[in-house]
PDB file of C-alpha atoms in Angstrom:
ATOM      1  CA  MET A 282      92.812 111.299  94.308  1.00  0.00           C
ATOM      2  CA  LYS A 283      94.755 108.548  96.028  1.00  0.00           C
ATOM      3  CA  GLN A 284      98.021 109.903  97.386  1.00  0.00           C
ATOM      4  CA  ILE A 285     100.328 109.947 100.390  1.00  0.00           C
ATOM      5  CA  THR A 286     102.909 112.515 101.479  1.00  0.00           C
ATOM      6  CA  LEU A 287     106.179 111.087 102.767  1.00  0.00           C
ATOM      7  CA  ASN A 288     109.472 112.708 103.698  1.00  0.00           C
ATOM      8  CA  ILE A 289     112.258 111.251 101.589  1.00  0.00           C
ATOM      9  CA  GLY A 290     115.465 112.779 100.299  1.00  0.00           C
ATOM     10  CA  GLY A 291     115.091 115.568 102.842  1.00  0.00           C
ATOM     11  CA  GLN A 292     111.811 116.771 101.371  1.00  0.00           C
ATOM     12  CA  ASP A 293     108.096 116.074 101.578  1.00  0.00           C
ATOM     13  CA  CYS A 294     107.047 114.275  98.414  1.00  0.00           C
ATOM     14  CA  ILE A 295     103.551 113.438  97.258  1.00  0.00           C
ATOM     15  CA  PHE A 296     103.281 109.870  96.009  1.00  0.00           C
ATOM     16  CA  TYR A 297     100.306 109.277  93.727  1.00  0.00           C
ATOM     17  CA  PHE A 298      98.351 106.078  93.284  1.00  0.00           C
ATOM     18  CA  GLY A 299      95.449 105.273  91.022  1.00  0.00           C
ATOM     19  CA  LEU A 300      94.867 104.990  87.315  1.00  0.00           C
ATOM     20  CA  GLY A 301      97.251 107.667  86.048  1.00  0.00           C
ATOM     21  CA  PHE A 302     100.243 106.478  88.031  1.00  0.00           C
ATOM     22  CA  LEU A 303      99.575 102.807  87.235  1.00  0.00           C
ATOM     23  CA  GLY A 304      99.114 103.542  83.539  1.00  0.00           C
ATOM     24  CA  ASN A 305     102.369 105.478  83.450  1.00  0.00           C
ATOM     25  CA  LEU A 306     104.237 102.761  85.377  1.00  0.00           C
ATOM     26  CA  ILE A 307     102.989 100.045  83.036  1.00  0.00           C
ATOM     27  CA  GLU A 308     103.741 102.067  79.900  1.00  0.00           C
ATOM     28  CA  LYS A 309     107.224 103.183  80.952  1.00  0.00           C
ATOM     29  CA  SER A 310     108.348  99.868  82.456  1.00  0.00           C
ATOM     30  CA  GLY A 311     106.783  97.576  79.863  1.00  0.00           C
ATOM     31  CA  VAL A 312     105.327  95.200  82.459  1.00  0.00           C
ATOM     32  CA  GLY A 313     101.715  94.182  82.831  1.00  0.00           C
ATOM     33  CA  MET A 314      99.668  94.824  85.935  1.00  0.00           C
ATOM     34  CA  HIS A 315      99.761  91.129  86.787  1.00  0.00           C
ATOM     35  CA  GLU A 316     103.593  91.132  86.662  1.00  0.00           C
ATOM     36  CA  ILE A 317     104.314  93.877  89.203  1.00  0.00           C
ATOM     37  CA  ASP A 318     104.384  91.635  92.287  1.00  0.00           C
ATOM     38  CA  ALA A 319     106.558  89.076  90.511  1.00  0.00           C
ATOM     39  CA  LYS A 320     109.017  91.794  89.460  1.00  0.00           C
ATOM     40  CA  ILE A 321     109.248  93.078  93.034  1.00  0.00           C
ATOM     41  CA  GLN A 322     109.954  89.542  94.251  1.00  0.00           C
ATOM     42  CA  GLU A 323     112.540  88.872  91.511  1.00  0.00           C
ATOM     43  CA  ASN A 324     114.506  92.081  91.991  1.00  0.00           C
ATOM     44  CA  PRO A 325     113.296  94.443  94.724  1.00  0.00           C
ATOM     45  CA  PHE A 326     116.486  96.497  94.387  1.00  0.00           C
ATOM     46  CA  LYS A 327     115.355  97.628  90.952  1.00  0.00           C
ATOM     47  CA  TRP A 328     111.570  97.556  91.156  1.00  0.00           C
ATOM     48  CA  MET A 329     110.811  99.088  94.555  1.00  0.00           C
ATOM     49  CA  PRO A 330     112.694 102.336  93.821  1.00  0.00           C
ATOM     50  CA  LEU A 331     111.338 102.341  90.257  1.00  0.00           C
ATOM     51  CA  ILE A 332     107.728 102.046  91.417  1.00  0.00           C
ATOM     52  CA  MET A 333     108.281 104.775  94.001  1.00  0.00           C
ATOM     53  CA  PHE A 334     109.891 106.975  91.330  1.00  0.00           C
ATOM     54  CA  HIS A 335     106.924 106.634  88.984  1.00  0.00           C
ATOM     55  CA  SER A 336     104.530 107.324  91.846  1.00  0.00           C
ATOM     56  CA  VAL A 337     106.174 110.573  92.912  1.00  0.00           C
ATOM     57  CA  ALA A 338     107.020 111.587  89.322  1.00  0.00           C
ATOM     58  CA  PHE A 339     103.368 111.342  88.305  1.00  0.00           C
ATOM     59  CA  GLY A 340     102.578 114.586  90.162  1.00  0.00           C
ATOM     60  CA  TYR A 341     105.097 116.432  87.996  1.00  0.00           C
ATOM     61  CA  ILE A 342     103.872 114.736  84.830  1.00  0.00           C
ATOM     62  CA  ARG A 343     100.233 115.627  85.458  1.00  0.00           C
ATOM     63  CA  ASN A 344     101.235 119.262  86.055  1.00  0.00           C
ATOM     64  CA  ASN A 345     103.353 119.263  82.884  1.00  0.00           C
ATOM     65  CA  GLU A 346     106.500 119.977  84.911  1.00  0.00           C
ATOM     66  CA  GLU A 347     109.993 118.611  84.521  1.00  0.00           C
ATOM     67  CA  ILE A 348     110.776 115.813  86.990  1.00  0.00           C
ATOM     68  CA  PRO A 349     113.638 117.194  89.141  1.00  0.00           C
ATOM     69  CA  PHE A 350     115.119 113.792  90.047  1.00  0.00           C
ATOM     70  CA  THR A 351     115.769 110.353  88.572  1.00  0.00           C
ATOM     71  CA  SER A 352     114.898 106.835  89.665  1.00  0.00           C
ATOM     72  CA  PHE A 353     118.550 106.485  90.679  1.00  0.00           C
ATOM     73  CA  GLU A 354     118.156 109.406  93.078  1.00  0.00           C
ATOM     74  CA  VAL A 355     115.059 107.779  94.568  1.00  0.00           C
ATOM     75  CA  ALA A 356     117.143 104.638  95.146  1.00  0.00           C
ATOM     76  CA  ASP A 357     119.798 106.800  96.844  1.00  0.00           C
ATOM     77  CA  TRP A 358     117.118 108.396  99.058  1.00  0.00           C
ATOM     78  CA  ILE A 359     115.897 104.945 100.069  1.00  0.00           C
ATOM     79  CA  ASP A 360     119.459 103.887 100.922  1.00  0.00           C
ATOM     80  CA  ALA A 361     120.046 107.057 102.943  1.00  0.00           C
ATOM     81  CA  ASP A 362     116.770 106.528 104.819  1.00  0.00           C
ATOM     82  CA  GLY A 363     117.668 103.007 105.946  1.00  0.00           C
ATOM     83  CA  GLY A 364     116.872 100.845 102.945  1.00  0.00           C
ATOM     84  CA  PHE A 365     113.811  98.692 102.436  1.00  0.00           C
ATOM     85  CA  ASP A 366     113.124  98.515 106.179  1.00  0.00           C
ATOM     86  CA  SER A 367     112.769 102.291 106.418  1.00  0.00           C
ATOM     87  CA  LYS A 368     109.454 103.829 107.464  1.00  0.00           C
ATOM     88  CA  VAL A 369     109.147 105.579 104.099  1.00  0.00           C
ATOM     89  CA  VAL A 370     109.372 102.355 102.084  1.00  0.00           C
ATOM     90  CA  ILE A 371     107.093 100.456 104.463  1.00  0.00           C
ATOM     91  CA  ASP A 372     104.504 103.256 104.453  1.00  0.00           C
ATOM     92  CA  PHE A 373     104.686 103.647 100.670  1.00  0.00           C
ATOM     93  CA  PHE A 374     104.155  99.971  99.905  1.00  0.00           C
ATOM     94  CA  ALA A 375     101.373  99.653 102.491  1.00  0.00           C
ATOM     95  CA  ALA A 376      99.575 102.548 100.745  1.00  0.00           C
ATOM     96  CA  PHE A 377     100.411 101.148  97.294  1.00  0.00           C
ATOM     97  CA  ARG A 378      98.971  97.724  98.091  1.00  0.00           C
ATOM     98  CA  GLN A 379      95.925  99.280  99.729  1.00  0.00           C
ATOM     99  CA  SER A 380      95.319 101.393  96.625  1.00  0.00           C
ATOM    100  CA  LEU A 381      95.171  98.223  94.544  1.00  0.00           C
ATOM    101  CA  VAL A 382      92.440  96.620  96.629  1.00  0.00           C
ATOM    102  CA  LYS A 383      90.516  99.496  98.206  1.00  0.00           C
ATOM    103  CA  ASP A 384      86.967  99.917  96.970  1.00  0.00           C
ATOM    104  CA  VAL A 385      87.148  96.730  94.915  1.00  0.00           C
ATOM    105  CA  PRO A 386      83.818  94.917  95.260  1.00  0.00           C
ATOM    106  CA  ILE A 387      84.005  91.549  96.953  1.00  0.00           C
ATOM    107  CA  ASP A 388      82.166  88.663  95.305  1.00  0.00           C
ATOM    108  CA  THR A 389      80.373  87.032  98.208  1.00  0.00           C
ATOM    109  CA  ASP A 390      78.794  84.357  96.017  1.00  0.00           C
ATOM    110  CA  THR A 391      81.870  82.357  95.063  1.00  0.00           C
ATOM    111  CA  LYS A 392      80.042  79.110  94.368  1.00  0.00           C
ATOM    112  CA  LYS A 393      78.368  78.793  91.019  1.00  0.00           C
ATOM    113  CA  LYS A 394      75.174  76.794  90.884  1.00  0.00           C
ATOM    114  CA  VAL A 395      75.003  74.114  88.254  1.00  0.00           C
ATOM    115  CA  THR A 396      71.573  73.171  87.057  1.00  0.00           C
ATOM    116  CA  LYS A 397      70.631  70.180  84.969  1.00  0.00           C
ATOM    117  CA  LYS A 398      68.161  70.551  82.164  1.00  0.00           C
TER     118      LYS A 398
END
């Protein structure tokens, strides 16, 4: 399972990536997969903490446990840790972006051959 452990809010938290987290993020936020980057660019103050919340919350959801914090608390943790330039945020989004492209096959034959009949 794709995950990373980061210390935020004074505790080690496991942030999950992969199908379950992405499905939950898309369902709860109402945005499509293709819209996530645009949303981050439009309003990082809302979307970066929200994405991190859904990532760490997914561990509780999959274990059928109550989530002991809110997305607002995650935003507070980010603020307390130095904001968007903090190591936690940088490490999270590096892992998040890597999870979106890792193990995706690369199409080496990008040119299509056209044949005349």
